[in-house]
C-alpha positions as CSV (number, residue, x, y, z in Angstrom):
1,M,34.9,-55.6,-93.0
2,D,37.0,-58.7,-93.5
3,I,37.9,-59.9,-97.0
4,A,35.5,-62.9,-96.8
5,S,32.5,-60.6,-95.9
6,K,33.5,-58.1,-98.6
7,Y,33.7,-60.8,-101.3
8,K,30.5,-62.5,-100.2
9,N,28.5,-59.3,-100.1
10,N,29.6,-58.5,-103.6
11,F,28.8,-62.0,-104.8
12,E,25.4,-61.8,-102.9
13,Y,24.9,-65.6,-103.3
14,K,22.2,-65.1,-105.8
15,E,21.5,-67.5,-108.6
16,L,23.8,-66.7,-111.5
17,Q,22.4,-66.0,-114.9
18,G,23.6,-67.4,-118.2
19,A,23.9,-71.1,-117.3
20,F,22.1,-72.0,-120.5
21,T,24.3,-69.6,-122.6
22,I,27.5,-71.3,-121.3
23,F,26.0,-74.8,-121.9
24,L,24.8,-73.9,-125.4
25,V,28.0,-72.1,-126.6
26,S,30.2,-74.9,-125.3
27,V,28.1,-77.6,-126.9
28,L,28.0,-75.7,-130.3
29,I,31.8,-75.3,-130.3
30,V,32.4,-79.0,-129.6
31,L,29.6,-80.1,-132.0
32,A,31.1,-78.0,-134.8
33,F,34.4,-79.7,-134.3
34,V,32.7,-83.1,-134.3
35,L,30.8,-82.4,-137.6
36,W,34.0,-81.1,-139.2
37,G,35.8,-84.3,-138.3
38,A,32.9,-86.6,-139.3
39,F,32.5,-85.1,-142.8
40,F,36.0,-83.9,-143.6
41,P,38.4,-86.0,-141.5
42,E,41.4,-85.3,-143.8
43,S,40.9,-81.6,-143.7
44,L,40.7,-81.7,-139.9
45,G,43.9,-83.7,-139.7
46,Q,45.8,-81.3,-142.0
47,Q,44.5,-78.1,-140.3
48,A,45.3,-79.5,-136.9
49,N,48.8,-80.3,-137.9
50,S,49.3,-76.8,-139.3
51,I,48.0,-75.2,-136.1
52,L,50.2,-77.6,-134.1
53,G,53.3,-76.6,-135.9
54,F,52.5,-72.9,-135.5
55,M,51.8,-73.2,-131.8
56,T,54.8,-75.3,-130.9
57,E,57.1,-73.0,-132.8
58,K,55.6,-69.8,-131.3
59,F,54.5,-70.9,-127.9
60,G,56.5,-74.0,-127.0
61,W,58.6,-71.9,-124.6
62,F,55.4,-70.7,-122.9
63,Y,54.2,-74.2,-122.1
64,L,57.6,-75.0,-120.5
65,L,57.9,-71.7,-118.5
66,A,54.3,-71.8,-117.4
67,T,54.4,-75.4,-116.2
68,F,57.7,-74.9,-114.3
69,G,56.3,-71.7,-112.9
70,F,53.2,-73.5,-111.5
71,L,55.6,-75.9,-109.7
72,V,57.6,-73.1,-108.2
73,F,54.5,-71.2,-107.2
74,A,53.0,-74.2,-105.5
75,I,56.1,-75.0,-103.5
76,Y,56.3,-71.3,-102.5
77,L,52.8,-71.3,-101.2
78,A,53.3,-74.5,-99.2
79,F,56.2,-73.0,-97.2
80,S,55.1,-69.4,-97.1
81,K,53.1,-67.7,-94.3
82,Y,49.9,-68.6,-96.2
83,G,50.6,-72.3,-95.8
84,R,48.6,-72.3,-92.5
85,I,45.4,-70.9,-94.0
86,R,42.7,-73.5,-94.2
87,L,40.6,-74.5,-97.2
88,G,37.5,-73.6,-95.2
89,D,36.7,-71.8,-92.0
90,D,39.5,-71.5,-89.4
91,D,37.8,-74.1,-87.2
92,D,37.2,-76.6,-90.1
93,R,39.1,-79.9,-90.1
94,P,39.6,-82.4,-92.8
95,E,36.5,-84.5,-93.7
96,Y,38.7,-87.5,-94.5
97,S,41.6,-89.2,-92.7
98,N,45.0,-88.9,-94.2
99,I,44.9,-92.6,-95.4
100,T,41.5,-92.1,-97.0
101,W,42.6,-88.8,-98.6
102,F,45.8,-90.3,-99.9
103,G,43.7,-93.2,-101.4
104,M,41.6,-90.7,-103.2
105,L,44.6,-88.9,-104.6
106,F,46.0,-92.3,-105.7
107,S,42.7,-92.9,-107.5
108,A,42.9,-89.5,-109.2
109,G,46.5,-90.1,-110.2
110,M,45.6,-93.3,-112.0
111,G,44.1,-93.3,-115.4
112,I,44.1,-94.7,-118.9
113,G,47.2,-92.7,-119.8
114,L,49.3,-94.3,-117.0
115,V,48.4,-97.8,-118.2
116,F,48.9,-96.9,-121.8
117,W,52.3,-95.3,-121.4
118,G,53.7,-97.3,-118.5
119,V,55.6,-99.6,-120.9
120,A,55.3,-97.7,-124.2
121,E,57.0,-94.5,-123.1
122,P,60.3,-95.8,-121.5
123,V,60.7,-98.3,-124.4
124,S,60.0,-95.6,-127.0
125,H,62.6,-93.3,-125.5
126,Y,65.0,-96.3,-125.4
127,T,64.8,-96.6,-129.2
128,N,64.4,-92.9,-130.0
129,P,66.0,-91.0,-127.1
130,P,66.3,-87.2,-126.7
131,Q,69.5,-85.1,-126.6
132,G,71.0,-86.7,-129.6
133,L,71.7,-89.9,-127.8
134,Q,72.2,-93.2,-129.7
135,G,69.1,-95.5,-129.3
136,G,69.4,-99.0,-127.9
137,T,72.2,-98.1,-125.4
138,A,72.3,-98.2,-121.6
139,E,72.4,-94.4,-121.5
140,A,69.2,-94.3,-123.7
141,A,67.5,-96.7,-121.3
142,R,68.4,-94.5,-118.3
143,T,67.3,-91.4,-120.1
144,G,64.1,-93.0,-121.2
145,M,63.1,-93.8,-117.6
146,L,64.2,-90.3,-116.5
147,Y,61.9,-88.6,-118.9
148,A,59.0,-90.9,-118.0
149,F,59.5,-89.7,-114.4
150,F,59.7,-86.1,-115.6
151,H,56.5,-86.3,-117.7
152,W,54.5,-88.0,-114.9
153,G,56.0,-86.4,-111.9
154,F,55.8,-83.1,-110.0
155,Q,54.9,-80.8,-113.0
156,P,51.6,-82.5,-113.9
157,W,50.6,-82.5,-110.2
158,A,51.6,-78.9,-109.8
159,I,49.2,-78.0,-112.6
160,Y,46.4,-79.9,-110.8
161,T,47.4,-78.3,-107.5
162,I,46.9,-74.8,-108.8
163,I,43.4,-75.5,-110.1
164,A,42.3,-77.6,-107.2
165,L,43.7,-75.2,-104.6
166,S,42.0,-72.2,-106.3
167,L,38.6,-74.1,-106.5
168,A,38.8,-75.3,-102.9
169,Y,39.9,-72.0,-101.5
170,F,37.2,-69.9,-103.2
171,N,34.5,-72.5,-102.7
172,F,35.1,-73.6,-99.1
173,R,36.7,-70.4,-97.6
174,K,34.9,-67.7,-99.6
175,G,31.6,-69.5,-100.4
176,Y,31.7,-69.2,-104.2
177,R,30.3,-71.7,-106.6
178,G,32.7,-74.4,-107.9
179,L,33.4,-72.6,-111.2
180,I,36.7,-71.6,-112.8
181,S,35.4,-68.1,-113.2
182,S,34.8,-67.7,-109.5
183,T,38.5,-68.0,-108.8
184,F,39.0,-64.7,-110.6
185,Y,36.9,-62.5,-108.3
186,P,39.9,-60.7,-106.7
187,L,41.0,-59.6,-110.2
188,L,37.6,-59.2,-112.0
189,G,35.1,-58.4,-109.3
190,D,31.5,-58.7,-110.4
191,R,32.6,-59.1,-114.0
192,I,32.9,-62.8,-113.4
193,N,29.1,-62.8,-113.8
194,G,29.4,-61.2,-117.2
195,P,30.7,-62.1,-120.6
196,L,34.3,-62.4,-119.4
197,G,33.4,-64.9,-116.7
198,K,31.3,-66.9,-119.1
199,T,34.2,-67.0,-121.6
200,I,36.6,-68.4,-118.9
201,D,34.1,-71.1,-118.0
202,I,33.5,-72.0,-121.7
203,L,37.3,-72.3,-122.3
204,A,37.5,-74.6,-119.3
205,I,34.7,-76.8,-120.6
206,V,36.2,-77.1,-124.1
207,A,39.7,-77.8,-122.8
208,T,38.3,-80.5,-120.4
209,A,36.2,-82.1,-123.2
210,F,39.2,-82.4,-125.5
211,G,41.6,-83.5,-122.7
212,V,39.2,-86.3,-121.6
213,A,38.5,-87.2,-125.3
214,T,42.3,-87.7,-125.8
215,S,42.4,-90.2,-122.9
216,L,39.3,-92.0,-124.3
217,G,41.0,-92.2,-127.7
218,L,44.1,-93.7,-126.1
219,G,41.9,-96.1,-124.1
220,T,40.2,-97.2,-127.3
221,L,43.5,-97.9,-129.0
222,Q,44.8,-100.0,-126.1
223,I,41.5,-101.9,-125.6
224,N,41.8,-102.9,-129.2
225,G,45.4,-103.8,-128.7
226,G,44.6,-106.0,-125.8
227,L,41.7,-107.7,-127.6
228,A,43.9,-108.2,-130.7
229,H,46.6,-109.8,-128.5
230,L,44.3,-112.0,-126.5
231,L,41.6,-112.9,-129.0
232,G,43.0,-112.0,-132.4
233,I,40.4,-109.3,-133.1
234,P,41.6,-107.0,-135.9
235,N,43.1,-103.6,-134.9
236,N,41.4,-101.2,-137.2
237,T,39.1,-98.1,-137.3
238,L,35.9,-100.1,-137.5
239,V,36.8,-102.0,-134.3
240,H,37.7,-98.7,-132.6
241,I,34.3,-97.3,-133.4
242,V,32.6,-100.4,-132.0
243,I,34.6,-100.2,-128.8
244,I,33.7,-96.6,-128.3
245,V,30.0,-97.3,-128.8
246,V,29.9,-100.2,-126.4
247,V,31.9,-98.4,-123.7
248,T,29.8,-95.3,-124.2
249,V,26.7,-97.3,-123.4
250,L,28.4,-98.6,-120.2
251,Y,29.5,-95.2,-118.9
252,M,26.1,-93.7,-119.8
253,I,24.5,-96.3,-117.5
254,S,27.0,-95.5,-114.8
255,A,26.5,-91.7,-115.2
256,T,22.8,-91.9,-114.7
257,T,23.0,-94.0,-111.5
258,G,24.5,-91.1,-109.6
259,L,27.9,-90.2,-108.2
260,D,27.8,-92.3,-105.1
261,K,26.8,-95.5,-106.9
262,G,28.4,-95.6,-110.4
263,I,31.6,-93.6,-110.0
264,K,32.3,-94.7,-106.4
265,F,31.9,-98.4,-107.3
266,L,34.1,-98.2,-110.4
267,S,36.8,-96.2,-108.6
268,N,37.1,-98.8,-105.9
269,A,37.3,-101.5,-108.5
270,N,40.0,-99.6,-110.3
271,I,42.1,-99.3,-107.2
272,A,41.8,-103.0,-106.4
273,V,42.6,-104.2,-110.0
274,A,45.5,-101.7,-110.5
275,T,47.1,-102.5,-107.2
276,S,46.8,-106.3,-107.9
277,L,48.3,-105.9,-111.3
278,L,51.2,-103.8,-110.0
279,L,52.0,-106.2,-107.2
280,F,51.9,-109.2,-109.6
281,V,54.3,-107.6,-112.0
282,L,56.5,-106.4,-109.2
283,F,57.0,-109.9,-107.8
284,L,56.8,-111.9,-111.0
285,G,59.2,-109.6,-112.7
286,P,62.8,-108.6,-112.0
287,T,62.0,-107.2,-108.5
288,S,65.6,-106.2,-107.5
289,F,66.1,-104.5,-110.9
290,I,62.8,-102.6,-110.5
291,F,63.8,-101.1,-107.1
292,D,67.3,-100.3,-108.4
293,T,65.7,-98.5,-111.3
294,L,63.4,-96.6,-109.0
295,T,66.2,-95.4,-106.8
296,T,68.6,-94.4,-109.6
297,T,66.0,-92.7,-111.7
298,L,64.5,-90.8,-108.8
299,G,67.9,-89.4,-107.9
300,G,68.6,-88.4,-111.5
301,Y,65.2,-86.7,-111.7
302,L,65.7,-84.6,-108.6
303,Q,69.1,-83.7,-109.8
304,N,68.1,-82.6,-113.3
305,I,64.5,-81.3,-112.9
306,I,65.3,-77.6,-113.5
307,Q,67.4,-78.4,-116.6
308,M,64.8,-80.7,-118.0
309,S,62.0,-78.3,-117.3
310,L,63.5,-75.5,-119.4
311,R,64.9,-77.7,-122.2
312,L,64.2,-76.7,-125.9
313,T,66.2,-77.4,-129.0
314,P,66.5,-74.1,-130.9
315,F,69.8,-75.1,-132.7
316,T,68.9,-78.5,-133.8
317,Q,65.1,-78.1,-134.6
318,N,64.5,-81.5,-133.2
319,K,60.8,-82.4,-132.7
320,W,61.3,-84.7,-129.7
321,I,60.3,-82.1,-127.1
322,S,57.3,-81.1,-129.2
323,N,56.1,-84.7,-129.6
324,W,56.5,-85.7,-126.0
325,T,57.0,-82.9,-123.4
326,L,54.8,-80.3,-124.9
327,F,52.1,-82.9,-125.6
328,Y,52.2,-83.9,-122.0
329,W,52.1,-80.4,-120.5
330,A,49.2,-79.5,-122.7
331,W,47.4,-82.7,-121.9
332,W,47.7,-82.1,-118.1
333,I,46.5,-78.5,-118.6
334,A,43.5,-79.7,-120.5
335,W,42.7,-82.3,-117.8
336,A,43.3,-79.8,-115.0
337,P,39.6,-78.6,-114.5
338,F,38.4,-82.2,-114.4
339,V,41.0,-83.6,-111.9
340,G,41.3,-80.3,-110.0
341,M,37.6,-80.3,-109.2
342,F,37.7,-83.8,-107.9
343,I,40.7,-83.1,-105.7
344,A,39.1,-79.8,-104.4
345,R,35.9,-81.6,-103.4
346,V,37.7,-84.0,-101.1
347,S,40.1,-81.5,-99.5
348,K,38.0,-79.2,-97.4
349,G,39.5,-78.4,-94.0
350,R,43.1,-79.0,-94.9
351,T,45.8,-76.3,-94.6
352,I,47.3,-75.0,-97.8
353,K,50.6,-76.6,-96.8
354,E,49.4,-80.1,-96.2
355,F,47.1,-79.9,-99.3
356,I,50.0,-78.9,-101.6
357,L,52.5,-81.4,-100.2
358,G,49.9,-84.2,-100.3
359,V,48.8,-83.5,-103.9
360,L,52.3,-83.0,-105.2
361,L,54.1,-85.9,-103.5
362,V,51.7,-88.8,-103.1
363,P,50.5,-89.3,-106.7
364,S,53.9,-88.5,-108.1
365,L,55.5,-91.2,-106.0
366,F,52.9,-93.7,-107.1
367,S,53.6,-92.7,-110.8
368,F,57.4,-93.2,-110.2
369,F,56.7,-96.7,-108.7
370,W,54.3,-97.6,-111.6
371,F,56.9,-96.7,-114.3
372,S,59.7,-98.3,-112.5
373,T,57.7,-101.5,-112.3
374,F,56.2,-101.7,-115.8
375,G,58.8,-99.7,-117.8
376,G,61.7,-101.3,-115.8
377,T,60.4,-104.8,-116.4
378,A,60.1,-104.1,-120.2
379,L,63.6,-102.6,-120.4
380,N,65.0,-105.5,-118.4
381,L,63.4,-108.0,-120.8
382,E,64.7,-106.0,-123.8
383,V,68.2,-105.3,-122.7
384,F,69.0,-108.5,-120.7
385,G,66.4,-111.0,-121.9
386,H,66.6,-110.1,-125.6
387,K,62.8,-110.4,-125.9
388,A,62.5,-107.8,-128.8
389,I,60.1,-105.6,-126.8
390,A,61.4,-102.5,-128.5
391,A,60.7,-103.8,-132.0
392,A,57.2,-104.8,-131.1
393,V,56.5,-101.3,-129.6
394,Q,57.8,-99.6,-132.8
395,E,55.5,-101.8,-134.9
396,D,52.4,-101.3,-132.7
397,I,52.6,-99.0,-129.6
398,T,49.3,-100.2,-128.3
399,S,50.7,-103.7,-127.8
400,A,53.6,-102.6,-125.6
401,L,52.0,-103.5,-122.3
402,F,50.5,-106.9,-123.4
403,I,53.7,-108.1,-125.1
404,T,55.6,-107.3,-121.9
405,L,53.1,-109.1,-119.7
406,E,53.2,-112.1,-122.0
407,K,56.9,-112.6,-121.2
408,L,56.1,-113.1,-117.4
409,P,54.7,-116.1,-115.6
410,L,50.8,-116.1,-115.9
411,G,51.2,-113.7,-118.8
412,T,47.8,-114.4,-120.4
413,I,46.0,-113.8,-117.1
414,L,48.0,-110.6,-116.5
415,A,47.2,-109.3,-120.0
416,A,43.5,-110.1,-119.5
417,T,43.6,-108.2,-116.2
418,A,45.3,-105.2,-117.8
419,T,42.6,-105.1,-120.6
420,L,39.9,-105.2,-117.9
421,L,41.6,-102.4,-116.0
422,I,41.7,-100.2,-119.2
423,I,38.0,-100.8,-119.8
424,T,37.1,-99.8,-116.2
425,F,39.4,-96.8,-116.4
426,F,37.7,-95.8,-119.6
427,V,34.3,-96.0,-118.1
428,T,35.3,-94.2,-114.9
429,S,37.1,-91.4,-116.7
430,A,34.2,-90.8,-119.1
431,D,31.6,-91.1,-116.3
432,S,33.5,-88.6,-114.0
433,A,34.0,-86.3,-116.9
434,T,30.4,-86.1,-117.8
435,F,29.6,-85.2,-114.2
436,V,32.3,-82.5,-114.1
437,L,31.3,-81.1,-117.5
438,G,27.7,-81.1,-116.4
439,M,28.7,-79.1,-113.3
440,L,30.8,-76.6,-115.2
441,S,28.1,-76.0,-117.8
442,S,25.3,-75.7,-115.1
443,K,26.9,-72.9,-113.1
444,G,28.5,-75.2,-110.6
445,D,25.4,-77.3,-109.8
446,N,26.5,-80.3,-107.8
447,N,23.7,-82.4,-109.3
448,P,23.6,-81.7,-113.0
449,T,20.6,-83.2,-114.8
450,N,20.9,-86.6,-116.6
451,R,20.1,-84.7,-119.9
452,V,23.1,-82.5,-119.5
453,K,25.4,-85.4,-118.5
454,L,24.2,-87.6,-121.4
455,T,24.8,-84.7,-123.8
456,W,28.4,-84.4,-122.7
457,G,28.8,-88.2,-122.7
458,I,27.8,-88.5,-126.3
459,L,30.0,-85.5,-127.3
460,Q,33.1,-86.8,-125.6
461,S,32.8,-90.1,-127.4
462,S,32.2,-88.3,-130.7
463,I,35.3,-86.2,-130.2
464,A,37.4,-89.3,-129.6
465,T,35.9,-91.0,-132.7
466,V,36.6,-88.1,-135.1
467,L,40.1,-87.7,-133.8
468,L,40.8,-91.4,-134.4
469,L,39.3,-91.1,-137.9
470,S,41.4,-88.0,-138.8
471,G,44.8,-89.3,-137.7
472,G,44.8,-91.6,-134.8
473,L,47.3,-91.0,-132.0
474,Q,48.8,-88.0,-133.7
475,S,45.5,-86.2,-133.9
476,L,44.8,-87.0,-130.2
477,Q,48.0,-85.4,-129.2
478,T,47.5,-82.4,-131.5
479,A,44.0,-81.7,-130.1
480,S,45.3,-81.5,-126.5
481,I,48.1,-79.1,-127.4
482,V,45.9,-76.8,-129.4
483,T,43.0,-76.6,-127.0
484,A,45.1,-76.2,-123.9
485,L,46.9,-73.0,-124.8
486,P,44.2,-70.5,-123.9
487,F,43.5,-72.3,-120.7
488,A,47.2,-72.3,-119.8
489,L,47.0,-68.5,-120.0
490,I,44.0,-68.5,-117.7
491,M,46.0,-70.6,-115.2
492,V,48.7,-68.0,-115.1
493,F,46.3,-65.2,-114.2
494,M,44.7,-67.6,-111.7
495,C,48.0,-67.6,-109.8
496,F,47.9,-63.8,-109.5
497,S,44.2,-64.0,-108.4
498,I,44.7,-66.5,-105.6
499,M,47.9,-64.7,-104.5
500,K,45.9,-61.4,-104.1
501,A,43.1,-63.2,-102.2
502,L,45.6,-64.9,-99.9
503,E,47.4,-61.6,-99.1
504,D,44.1,-59.9,-98.3
505,D,42.9,-62.9,-96.3
506,Y,46.1,-63.0,-94.2
507,D,46.1,-59.3,-93.5
508,D,42.5,-59.5,-92.3
509,M,43.4,-62.4,-90.1
510,E,46.2,-60.5,-88.5
511,R,44.1,-57.4,-88.0
512,E,41.3,-59.4,-86.4
513,Y,43.8,-61.2,-84.1
514,R,45.5,-58.0,-82.9
515,K,42.1,-56.4,-82.4
516,R,40.8,-59.3,-80.3
517,T,44.0,-59.6,-78.2
518,G,45.0,-56.0,-78.0
519,T,48.5,-56.7,-79.4
520,R,50.7,-55.1,-82.0
521,I,53.5,-56.7,-84.0
522,A,57.1,-55.7,-83.2
523,L,60.5,-57.0,-84.2
524,K,62.8,-58.3,-81.5
525,P,66.6,-58.3,-82.1
526,L,68.3,-61.6,-81.7
527,P,72.0,-62.3,-80.9
528,D,72.7,-63.5,-84.5
529,G,71.6,-60.2,-85.9
530,K,68.3,-61.4,-87.2
531,K,64.9,-60.3,-85.9
532,R,61.9,-62.3,-84.7
533,A,58.3,-61.1,-85.0
534,V,56.8,-60.8,-81.5
535,E,53.5,-59.4,-80.0
536,Q,53.8,-56.4,-77.8
537,K,50.8,-56.2,-75.4
538,S,49.4,-53.0,-73.8
539,N,51.3,-53.7,-70.5
540,N,54.6,-53.6,-72.6
541,K,55.3,-57.2,-71.9
542,T,56.6,-58.8,-75.1
543,V,56.0,-62.5,-76.0
544,E,56.8,-64.4,-79.2
545,I,53.9,-64.9,-81.6
546,P,52.2,-68.3,-81.3
547,Q,53.3,-70.7,-84.0
548,S,49.8,-70.7,-85.6
549,R,50.0,-66.9,-86.2
550,K,53.5,-66.9,-87.9
């Protein structure tokens, strides 16, 4: 019996029990946090900071090693013998053309965070660089861009790759439901249907809820920053709450119109607006400087990626890595079930190799281009134009993008476009997240009910609100780091699970092929002393194995 049949017979394709339990427990955990923050915001802020200090001190190394390990593992799978296995049946082919698929990856790679930090991060690193560098220098500017590439490059997309690959493989090739727990069948067997499997799904739901809420909080801060810059609206907590309420109503309307109407329309709008804004800044800004920055920084990033991936500061106790790198790694891990599920759904029929290379390279390259354009323009204005961008960012980080755009021709129009883009990203992210959370808490149902989606929509906005009330940006970062730790551990075991499934799958494919063709595998000596795998048929004639079977 081949591995697929063995897994499917055990799974039995019956309706899984406990969907309501998963939904109820997840909602109660999130609701308890929301009530704590609503009634005791100071207590929440203090306890969160205490937990953050403990986790970064005790487990900061784990975040760095795990994230780098995910990247190495993804690259290994792409170029291993498993790279030719398809995410689906052997005769399946991609549902979407490469251009369409790359466009979807582009859409998944965009978000509120990219708009928020596109200017703010490189300029923040310029004034407060890592490695003990002096702020405000050319070296600080180069290092600032380098770490922006690092935080938004291959590691984040390696995290998404592991989740998306696991979901797509077990869903499309093995026929399981689109649940995180389903990816653990090779390790846990039928226990994925019991308490252990439910715990895995609950942790995935909670991590996703807090990861998305972090982005919604960032979006709220920057929408307020844009409105303050354009219209003089005060930037305070009351306005933050009003923004969340208004945008919540918008994405609730979108969520109840269905996936093909609301999310699809907004996603297309996001791509059009983001591309237009990017091109305007590219050609209205210092174009040659932007391309020089892209080339130089990309070279430095590729040269130093291993050193940067494993950098901690045990002898100086500097908090820079904790405030930036650990926050980002935790944020990506918390977002992974959400983004991974989206990527998995549009990748059926692709080989593991083309899937991994596409997911790793295309969004990363776009992020590099985005930071070179916006961050490079801001640093050019600061260093050579003496426009005091850095001072403005230190005073109010949410204003970084708008102050930079103001210095360009058509600055007011660009700032208004950026504000519109943030709003549409806010709505799209929240809309998509309610759909994904609904699926995860409904045992993989591809059409969760509006009641479930509305419940998660309200809870997401509530999380963002209480985090802003209890400490603003710092609390948003803290929540991501704390909630992502258990899910990071789940991802480590997920790597072992998919590796075991791939080994069994490949062995079964080889046995079936040899049985069908009457061949056996032999090793043929070559002049250089190496050996090549060949097929030896019953008539003792030896031929090289076809490329598709290597």
